[in-house]
Short mmCIF file of the C-alpha atoms (twelve columns), coordinates in Angstrom:
data_MODEL
# 
_entry.id   MODEL 
# 
loop_
_atom_site.group_PDB 
_atom_site.id 
_atom_site.type_symbol 
_atom_site.label_atom_id 
_atom_site.label_alt_id 
_atom_site.label_comp_id 
_atom_site.label_asym_id 
_atom_site.label_seq_id 
_atom_site.Cartn_x 
_atom_site.Cartn_y 
_atom_site.Cartn_z 
_atom_site.pdbx_PDB_model_num 
ATOM 1   C CA . UNK A 1   -38.624 -39.755 -1.830  1 
ATOM 2   C CA . UNK A 2   -37.269 -36.759 0.068   1 
ATOM 3   C CA . UNK A 3   -34.743 -38.982 1.849   1 
ATOM 4   C CA . UNK A 4   -33.608 -40.564 -1.434  1 
ATOM 5   C CA . UNK A 5   -33.276 -37.101 -2.993  1 
ATOM 6   C CA . UNK A 6   -31.208 -35.921 -0.040  1 
ATOM 7   C CA . UNK A 7   -28.882 -38.937 -0.305  1 
ATOM 8   C CA . UNK A 8   -28.453 -38.431 -4.057  1 
ATOM 9   C CA . UNK A 9   -27.744 -34.756 -3.459  1 
ATOM 10  C CA . UNK A 10  -25.055 -35.590 -0.916  1 
ATOM 11  C CA . UNK A 11  -23.487 -38.171 -3.234  1 
ATOM 12  C CA . UNK A 12  -23.450 -35.650 -6.073  1 
ATOM 13  C CA . UNK A 13  -21.854 -33.043 -3.815  1 
ATOM 14  C CA . UNK A 14  -19.138 -35.509 -2.771  1 
ATOM 15  C CA . UNK A 15  -18.438 -36.501 -6.396  1 
ATOM 16  C CA . UNK A 16  -18.184 -32.872 -7.495  1 
ATOM 17  C CA . UNK A 17  -15.927 -32.076 -4.533  1 
ATOM 18  C CA . UNK A 18  -13.608 -34.943 -5.432  1 
ATOM 19  C CA . UNK A 19  -13.621 -33.773 -9.052  1 
ATOM 20  C CA . UNK A 20  -12.548 -30.248 -8.078  1 
ATOM 21  C CA . UNK A 21  -9.965  -31.511 -5.573  1 
ATOM 22  C CA . UNK A 22  -8.405  -33.977 -8.033  1 
ATOM 23  C CA . UNK A 23  -5.880  -31.434 -9.460  1 
ATOM 24  C CA . UNK A 24  -4.782  -30.606 -5.905  1 
ATOM 25  C CA . UNK A 25  -4.220  -34.313 -5.268  1 
ATOM 26  C CA . UNK A 26  -2.101  -34.558 -8.427  1 
ATOM 27  C CA . UNK A 27  0.053   -31.601 -7.402  1 
ATOM 28  C CA . UNK A 28  0.613   -32.710 -3.800  1 
ATOM 29  C CA . UNK A 29  1.242   -36.409 -4.536  1 
ATOM 30  C CA . UNK A 30  3.702   -35.745 -7.367  1 
ATOM 31  C CA . UNK A 31  5.652   -33.227 -5.304  1 
ATOM 32  C CA . UNK A 32  7.103   -36.163 -3.318  1 
ATOM 33  C CA . UNK A 33  8.140   -38.296 -6.316  1 
ATOM 34  C CA . UNK A 34  11.369  -38.525 -8.233  1 
ATOM 35  C CA . UNK A 35  11.270  -38.315 -12.020 1 
ATOM 36  C CA . UNK A 36  11.115  -42.086 -12.524 1 
ATOM 37  C CA . UNK A 37  8.087   -42.453 -10.239 1 
ATOM 38  C CA . UNK A 38  6.413   -39.398 -11.755 1 
ATOM 39  C CA . UNK A 39  6.649   -40.681 -15.337 1 
ATOM 40  C CA . UNK A 40  5.652   -44.188 -14.302 1 
ATOM 41  C CA . UNK A 41  2.320   -43.101 -12.845 1 
ATOM 42  C CA . UNK A 42  0.990   -39.656 -11.939 1 
ATOM 43  C CA . UNK A 43  -1.906  -41.061 -9.916  1 
ATOM 44  C CA . UNK A 44  -0.082  -43.526 -7.671  1 
ATOM 45  C CA . UNK A 45  1.186   -42.607 -4.228  1 
ATOM 46  C CA . UNK A 46  4.980   -42.111 -3.866  1 
ATOM 47  C CA . UNK A 47  7.112   -44.938 -2.465  1 
ATOM 48  C CA . UNK A 48  8.054   -42.630 0.421   1 
ATOM 49  C CA . UNK A 49  7.124   -39.105 1.418   1 
ATOM 50  C CA . UNK A 50  10.439  -37.313 1.107   1 
ATOM 51  C CA . UNK A 51  10.638  -33.545 1.553   1 
ATOM 52  C CA . UNK A 52  13.959  -33.175 -0.280  1 
ATOM 53  C CA . UNK A 53  12.231  -31.698 -3.346  1 
ATOM 54  C CA . UNK A 54  10.567  -29.076 -1.168  1 
ATOM 55  C CA . UNK A 55  13.959  -28.037 0.203   1 
ATOM 56  C CA . UNK A 56  15.475  -27.900 -3.301  1 
ATOM 57  C CA . UNK A 57  12.496  -25.992 -4.649  1 
ATOM 58  C CA . UNK A 58  12.630  -23.402 -1.855  1 
ATOM 59  C CA . UNK A 59  16.343  -22.925 -2.427  1 
ATOM 60  C CA . UNK A 60  16.089  -22.583 -6.213  1 
ATOM 61  C CA . UNK A 61  13.149  -20.177 -6.182  1 
ATOM 62  C CA . UNK A 62  14.713  -18.064 -3.398  1 
ATOM 63  C CA . UNK A 63  11.575  -18.670 -1.408  1 
ATOM 64  C CA . UNK A 64  12.271  -16.287 1.486   1 
ATOM 65  C CA . UNK A 65  12.767  -13.293 -0.806  1 
ATOM 66  C CA . UNK A 66  9.845   -14.201 -3.063  1 
ATOM 67  C CA . UNK A 67  7.568   -14.816 -0.067  1 
ATOM 68  C CA . UNK A 68  8.517   -11.441 1.434   1 
ATOM 69  C CA . UNK A 69  7.865   -9.660  -1.865  1 
ATOM 70  C CA . UNK A 70  4.447   -11.295 -2.245  1 
ATOM 71  C CA . UNK A 71  3.569   -10.559 1.373   1 
ATOM 72  C CA . UNK A 72  4.564   -6.886  1.108   1 
ATOM 73  C CA . UNK A 73  2.705   -6.378  -2.172  1 
ATOM 74  C CA . UNK A 74  -0.418  -8.167  -0.935  1 
ATOM 75  C CA . UNK A 75  -0.661  -6.421  2.455   1 
ATOM 76  C CA . UNK A 76  0.035   -2.887  1.199   1 
ATOM 77  C CA . UNK A 77  -2.266  -3.266  -1.824  1 
ATOM 78  C CA . UNK A 78  -5.159  -4.566  0.265   1 
ATOM 79  C CA . UNK A 79  -4.646  -1.903  2.936   1 
ATOM 80  C CA . UNK A 80  -4.983  0.886   0.375   1 
ATOM 81  C CA . UNK A 81  -7.861  -0.834  -1.456  1 
ATOM 82  C CA . UNK A 82  -9.874  -1.218  1.764   1 
ATOM 83  C CA . UNK A 83  -9.268  2.340   2.992   1 
ATOM 84  C CA . UNK A 84  -9.763  4.145   -0.313  1 
ATOM 85  C CA . UNK A 85  -12.650 2.009   -1.609  1 
ATOM 86  C CA . UNK A 86  -14.628 2.199   1.638   1 
ATOM 87  C CA . UNK A 87  -14.263 5.990   1.816   1 
ATOM 88  C CA . UNK A 88  -15.161 6.353   -1.864  1 
ATOM 89  C CA . UNK A 89  -18.250 4.154   -1.544  1 
ATOM 90  C CA . UNK A 90  -19.386 6.074   1.546   1 
ATOM 91  C CA . UNK A 91  -19.189 9.404   -0.243  1 
ATOM 92  C CA . UNK A 92  -20.918 8.051   -3.360  1 
ATOM 93  C CA . UNK A 93  -23.817 6.766   -1.254  1 
ATOM 94  C CA . UNK A 94  -24.230 9.867   0.884   1 
ATOM 95  C CA . UNK A 95  -23.787 12.398  -1.951  1 
ATOM 96  C CA . UNK A 96  -26.987 11.688  -3.837  1 
ATOM 97  C CA . UNK A 97  -26.532 13.428  -7.166  1 
ATOM 98  C CA . UNK A 98  -26.079 12.588  -10.837 1 
ATOM 99  C CA . UNK A 99  -22.307 12.902  -10.587 1 
ATOM 100 C CA . UNK A 100 -22.034 10.304  -7.800  1 
ATOM 101 C CA . UNK A 101 -24.293 7.933   -9.760  1 
ATOM 102 C CA . UNK A 102 -22.150 8.434   -12.865 1 
ATOM 103 C CA . UNK A 103 -18.918 7.761   -10.957 1 
ATOM 104 C CA . UNK A 104 -20.358 4.604   -9.366  1 
ATOM 105 C CA . UNK A 105 -21.557 3.328   -12.755 1 
ATOM 106 C CA . UNK A 106 -18.088 4.055   -14.125 1 
ATOM 107 C CA . UNK A 107 -16.584 1.833   -11.423 1 
ATOM 108 C CA . UNK A 108 -19.003 -0.942  -12.396 1 
ATOM 109 C CA . UNK A 109 -18.189 -0.603  -16.092 1 
ATOM 110 C CA . UNK A 110 -14.460 -0.966  -15.440 1 
ATOM 111 C CA . UNK A 111 -15.143 -4.388  -13.913 1 
ATOM 112 C CA . UNK A 112 -16.312 -5.586  -17.337 1 
ATOM 113 C CA . UNK A 113 -13.084 -4.694  -19.175 1 
ATOM 114 C CA . UNK A 114 -10.710 -7.702  -19.563 1 
ATOM 115 C CA . UNK A 115 -7.200  -7.039  -18.320 1 
ATOM 116 C CA . UNK A 116 -5.758  -8.511  -21.519 1 
ATOM 117 C CA . UNK A 117 -7.099  -5.548  -23.497 1 
ATOM 118 C CA . UNK A 118 -5.359  -3.101  -21.167 1 
ATOM 119 C CA . UNK A 119 -1.990  -4.687  -20.475 1 
ATOM 120 C CA . UNK A 120 -0.074  -3.360  -23.495 1 
ATOM 121 C CA . UNK A 121 -1.342  0.255   -23.224 1 
ATOM 122 C CA . UNK A 122 -0.765  0.032   -19.459 1 
ATOM 123 C CA . UNK A 123 2.873   -0.983  -19.896 1 
ATOM 124 C CA . UNK A 124 3.415   1.771   -22.459 1 
ATOM 125 C CA . UNK A 125 1.924   4.336   -20.087 1 
ATOM 126 C CA . UNK A 126 3.994   3.109   -17.144 1 
ATOM 127 C CA . UNK A 127 7.102   3.222   -19.352 1 
ATOM 128 C CA . UNK A 128 6.295   6.811   -20.323 1 
ATOM 129 C CA . UNK A 129 5.881   7.794   -16.657 1 
ATOM 130 C CA . UNK A 130 9.225   6.187   -15.815 1 
ATOM 131 C CA . UNK A 131 11.090  7.833   -18.702 1 
ATOM 132 C CA . UNK A 132 9.548   11.314  -18.472 1 
ATOM 133 C CA . UNK A 133 8.630   11.759  -14.817 1 
ATOM 134 C CA . UNK A 134 11.359  9.634   -13.238 1 
ATOM 135 C CA . UNK A 135 8.923   7.496   -11.226 1 
ATOM 136 C CA . UNK A 136 9.991   3.815   -11.024 1 
ATOM 137 C CA . UNK A 137 6.702   2.253   -12.123 1 
ATOM 138 C CA . UNK A 138 8.294   -0.797  -13.801 1 
ATOM 139 C CA . UNK A 139 10.444  -3.454  -12.116 1 
ATOM 140 C CA . UNK A 140 9.437   -1.955  -8.793  1 
ATOM 141 C CA . UNK A 141 7.173   -3.342  -6.077  1 
ATOM 142 C CA . UNK A 142 5.711   0.107   -5.471  1 
ATOM 143 C CA . UNK A 143 4.609   0.357   -9.100  1 
ATOM 144 C CA . UNK A 144 3.022   -3.086  -8.863  1 
ATOM 145 C CA . UNK A 145 1.135   -2.066  -5.714  1 
ATOM 146 C CA . UNK A 146 -0.093  1.084   -7.464  1 
ATOM 147 C CA . UNK A 147 -1.553  -0.989  -10.301 1 
ATOM 148 C CA . UNK A 148 -3.190  -3.503  -7.957  1 
ATOM 149 C CA . UNK A 149 -4.910  -0.645  -6.125  1 
ATOM 150 C CA . UNK A 150 -6.340  0.610   -9.399  1 
ATOM 151 C CA . UNK A 151 -7.523  -2.778  -10.621 1 
ATOM 152 C CA . UNK A 152 -8.931  -3.813  -7.239  1 
ATOM 153 C CA . UNK A 153 -10.856 -0.618  -6.508  1 
ATOM 154 C CA . UNK A 154 -13.929 -1.306  -8.663  1 
ATOM 155 C CA . UNK A 155 -15.060 -4.534  -7.023  1 
ATOM 156 C CA . UNK A 156 -14.341 -3.177  -3.538  1 
ATOM 157 C CA . UNK A 157 -16.366 -0.013  -4.170  1 
ATOM 158 C CA . UNK A 158 -19.213 -2.134  -5.544  1 
ATOM 159 C CA . UNK A 159 -19.339 -4.318  -2.424  1 
ATOM 160 C CA . UNK A 160 -18.989 -1.444  0.032   1 
ATOM 161 C CA . UNK A 161 -21.567 0.653   -1.806  1 
ATOM 162 C CA . UNK A 162 -24.314 -1.923  -1.324  1 
ATOM 163 C CA . UNK A 163 -23.596 -2.420  2.375   1 
ATOM 164 C CA . UNK A 164 -23.363 1.278   3.210   1 
ATOM 165 C CA . UNK A 165 -26.846 1.816   1.751   1 
ATOM 166 C CA . UNK A 166 -28.199 -0.333  4.605   1 
ATOM 167 C CA . UNK A 167 -26.609 1.842   7.323   1 
ATOM 168 C CA . UNK A 168 -29.128 4.409   8.679   1 
ATOM 169 C CA . UNK A 169 -28.117 8.021   8.085   1 
ATOM 170 C CA . UNK A 170 -29.530 8.844   11.522  1 
ATOM 171 C CA . UNK A 171 -26.508 7.183   13.157  1 
ATOM 172 C CA . UNK A 172 -24.175 9.569   11.366  1 
ATOM 173 C CA . UNK A 173 -26.399 12.562  12.101  1 
ATOM 174 C CA . UNK A 174 -26.393 11.684  15.807  1 
ATOM 175 C CA . UNK A 175 -22.588 11.499  15.762  1 
ATOM 176 C CA . UNK A 176 -22.395 14.916  14.102  1 
ATOM 177 C CA . UNK A 177 -24.689 16.370  16.787  1 
ATOM 178 C CA . UNK A 178 -22.318 14.923  19.408  1 
ATOM 179 C CA . UNK A 179 -19.438 16.874  17.840  1 
ATOM 180 C CA . UNK A 180 -17.881 14.403  15.387  1 
ATOM 181 C CA . UNK A 181 -16.475 15.715  12.121  1 
ATOM 182 C CA . UNK A 182 -16.697 13.698  8.879   1 
ATOM 183 C CA . UNK A 183 -13.404 11.953  9.546   1 
ATOM 184 C CA . UNK A 184 -14.527 10.735  12.969  1 
ATOM 185 C CA . UNK A 185 -18.011 9.803   11.682  1 
ATOM 186 C CA . UNK A 186 -16.514 7.495   9.095   1 
ATOM 187 C CA . UNK A 187 -13.815 5.838   11.188  1 
ATOM 188 C CA . UNK A 188 -15.745 5.581   14.481  1 
ATOM 189 C CA . UNK A 189 -19.285 4.938   13.230  1 
ATOM 190 C CA . UNK A 190 -19.344 3.725   9.625   1 
ATOM 191 C CA . UNK A 191 -16.143 1.754   9.104   1 
ATOM 192 C CA . UNK A 192 -16.551 -0.584  12.143  1 
ATOM 193 C CA . UNK A 193 -19.967 -1.563  10.750  1 
ATOM 194 C CA . UNK A 194 -18.360 -2.534  7.426   1 
ATOM 195 C CA . UNK A 195 -16.459 -5.481  8.941   1 
ATOM 196 C CA . UNK A 196 -18.269 -8.271  6.982   1 
ATOM 197 C CA . UNK A 197 -17.704 -6.511  3.652   1 
ATOM 198 C CA . UNK A 198 -14.141 -5.598  4.592   1 
ATOM 199 C CA . UNK A 199 -13.349 -9.250  5.319   1 
ATOM 200 C CA . UNK A 200 -14.902 -10.266 2.007   1 
ATOM 201 C CA . UNK A 201 -12.784 -7.720  0.116   1 
ATOM 202 C CA . UNK A 202 -9.644  -8.827  1.960   1 
ATOM 203 C CA . UNK A 203 -10.213 -12.533 1.284   1 
ATOM 204 C CA . UNK A 204 -11.010 -12.113 -2.400  1 
ATOM 205 C CA . UNK A 205 -8.082  -9.746  -2.955  1 
ATOM 206 C CA . UNK A 206 -5.623  -11.943 -1.046  1 
ATOM 207 C CA . UNK A 207 -6.515  -14.895 -3.285  1 
ATOM 208 C CA . UNK A 208 -6.259  -12.706 -6.397  1 
ATOM 209 C CA . UNK A 209 -3.053  -10.800 -5.642  1 
ATOM 210 C CA . UNK A 210 -1.146  -13.685 -4.041  1 
ATOM 211 C CA . UNK A 211 -1.802  -16.034 -6.975  1 
ATOM 212 C CA . UNK A 212 -1.577  -13.461 -9.780  1 
ATOM 213 C CA . UNK A 213 1.070   -14.183 -12.382 1 
ATOM 214 C CA . UNK A 214 0.198   -12.041 -15.412 1 
ATOM 215 C CA . UNK A 215 0.580   -8.516  -14.000 1 
ATOM 216 C CA . UNK A 216 3.821   -9.202  -12.058 1 
ATOM 217 C CA . UNK A 217 5.273   -10.902 -15.154 1 
ATOM 218 C CA . UNK A 218 4.700   -7.685  -17.106 1 
ATOM 219 C CA . UNK A 219 5.903   -5.287  -14.412 1 
ATOM 220 C CA . UNK A 220 8.786   -7.121  -12.694 1 
ATOM 221 C CA . UNK A 221 11.927  -8.247  -14.499 1 
ATOM 222 C CA . UNK A 222 14.724  -8.598  -11.918 1 
ATOM 223 C CA . UNK A 223 15.033  -11.735 -9.796  1 
ATOM 224 C CA . UNK A 224 15.203  -9.695  -6.577  1 
ATOM 225 C CA . UNK A 225 11.667  -8.381  -7.119  1 
ATOM 226 C CA . UNK A 226 10.008  -11.649 -8.106  1 
ATOM 227 C CA . UNK A 227 6.849   -12.690 -6.317  1 
ATOM 228 C CA . UNK A 228 5.923   -16.297 -5.480  1 
ATOM 229 C CA . UNK A 229 4.146   -17.076 -8.802  1 
ATOM 230 C CA . UNK A 230 7.073   -15.682 -10.827 1 
ATOM 231 C CA . UNK A 231 9.596   -17.707 -8.816  1 
ATOM 232 C CA . UNK A 232 7.523   -20.857 -9.318  1 
ATOM 233 C CA . UNK A 233 7.686   -20.391 -13.078 1 
ATOM 234 C CA . UNK A 234 11.486  -20.767 -12.950 1 
ATOM 235 C CA . UNK A 235 11.029  -24.568 -12.929 1 
ATOM 236 C CA . UNK A 236 9.428   -24.467 -16.373 1 
ATOM 237 C CA . UNK A 237 12.426  -24.174 -18.688 1 
ATOM 238 C CA . UNK A 238 12.524  -23.812 -22.447 1 
ATOM 239 C CA . UNK A 239 13.599  -27.412 -23.038 1 
ATOM 240 C CA . UNK A 240 12.994  -29.214 -19.732 1 
ATOM 241 C CA . UNK A 241 10.444  -29.012 -16.937 1 
ATOM 242 C CA . UNK A 242 11.323  -30.104 -13.405 1 
ATOM 243 C CA . UNK A 243 7.861   -31.391 -12.596 1 
ATOM 244 C CA . UNK A 244 8.545   -32.727 -9.099  1 
ATOM 245 C CA . UNK A 245 10.115  -29.493 -7.864  1 
ATOM 246 C CA . UNK A 246 7.515   -27.447 -9.718  1 
ATOM 247 C CA . UNK A 247 4.774   -29.396 -7.918  1 
ATOM 248 C CA . UNK A 248 6.548   -28.859 -4.600  1 
ATOM 249 C CA . UNK A 249 6.807   -25.125 -5.297  1 
ATOM 250 C CA . UNK A 250 3.135   -24.928 -6.237  1 
ATOM 251 C CA . UNK A 251 2.171   -26.727 -3.026  1 
ATOM 252 C CA . UNK A 252 4.225   -24.285 -0.949  1 
ATOM 253 C CA . UNK A 253 2.619   -21.397 -2.827  1 
ATOM 254 C CA . UNK A 254 -0.989  -22.357 -2.147  1 
ATOM 255 C CA . UNK A 255 -0.559  -23.282 1.537   1 
ATOM 256 C CA . UNK A 256 -0.669  -19.665 2.907   1 
ATOM 257 C CA . UNK A 257 -3.808  -18.849 0.906   1 
ATOM 258 C CA . UNK A 258 -5.558  -22.075 1.945   1 
ATOM 259 C CA . UNK A 259 -4.770  -21.478 5.623   1 
ATOM 260 C CA . UNK A 260 -5.957  -17.865 5.368   1 
ATOM 261 C CA . UNK A 261 -9.153  -18.918 3.601   1 
ATOM 262 C CA . UNK A 262 -9.971  -21.629 6.163   1 
ATOM 263 C CA . UNK A 263 -9.883  -19.119 9.014   1 
ATOM 264 C CA . UNK A 264 -11.761 -16.399 7.093   1 
ATOM 265 C CA . UNK A 265 -14.279 -18.184 4.869   1 
ATOM 266 C CA . UNK A 266 -17.271 -17.526 7.162   1 
ATOM 267 C CA . UNK A 267 -17.143 -13.843 6.283   1 
ATOM 268 C CA . UNK A 268 -17.445 -14.302 2.492   1 
ATOM 269 C CA . UNK A 269 -21.097 -15.308 2.214   1 
ATOM 270 C CA . UNK A 270 -22.110 -12.911 4.982   1 
ATOM 271 C CA . UNK A 271 -20.300 -10.004 3.371   1 
ATOM 272 C CA . UNK A 272 -21.503 -10.618 -0.158  1 
ATOM 273 C CA . UNK A 273 -25.107 -11.210 0.954   1 
ATOM 274 C CA . UNK A 274 -25.071 -8.027  3.012   1 
ATOM 275 C CA . UNK A 275 -23.542 -5.942  0.245   1 
ATOM 276 C CA . UNK A 276 -23.698 -6.880  -3.393  1 
ATOM 277 C CA . UNK A 277 -27.249 -8.280  -3.509  1 
ATOM 278 C CA . UNK A 278 -28.633 -5.042  -2.036  1 
ATOM 279 C CA . UNK A 279 -27.460 -2.811  -4.853  1 
# 
């Protein structure tokens, strides 16, 4: 019976995997078809695998510029999220008082607020800052990075907080006795031990920021500042949709994230298990 159950479990896992991968198959297969083939059958393989639609899609969406914008926004946002969230979590854990508990709970509560309820007030506030303080918060990559740091801080602090609680205080006390100040204690003792959680934060935030469409669509308006998701949307016109080039653009968009995830996935379970479940 155990063997039969194991076989059925494997079959179920394969079926569910195929079910989840089916949309990816649709996107990739139809990116090689012309319009006639695409409307004839969305499931069939193309007559020939021609990359001409990929070339056209990259040219129309100004892929190099969009890719650079997405890369800059993603890297800078994640760099600040990792540095600031790890330092914040460390101080909240080590400063055991009601204020630190309140601040940590406040971070957790912000994770429960849907972005859709904040986007209009957020845009009004950013517009006020631009008009009254002269800071380019809208249609500016720097403003977009600033907002990603704010929205990404809560989850990162939550993950770091749980992991830091498992680090013995005696290690930090020994470093202080050896002459380290707080800055050196954190960067030489604590932060290197946070590698599993740091990788988890990086992976989750890369997937989120790279694929995000809603926030950039609200913040960025000029073509020069468009990220990859915004450039992909250019194939969806008001009256016509260029499905084959749109599929090609979507395929190009997801490739960097898939490659990054393949090489980094081993850290996700390890980081989450070591951090979040120990809150």
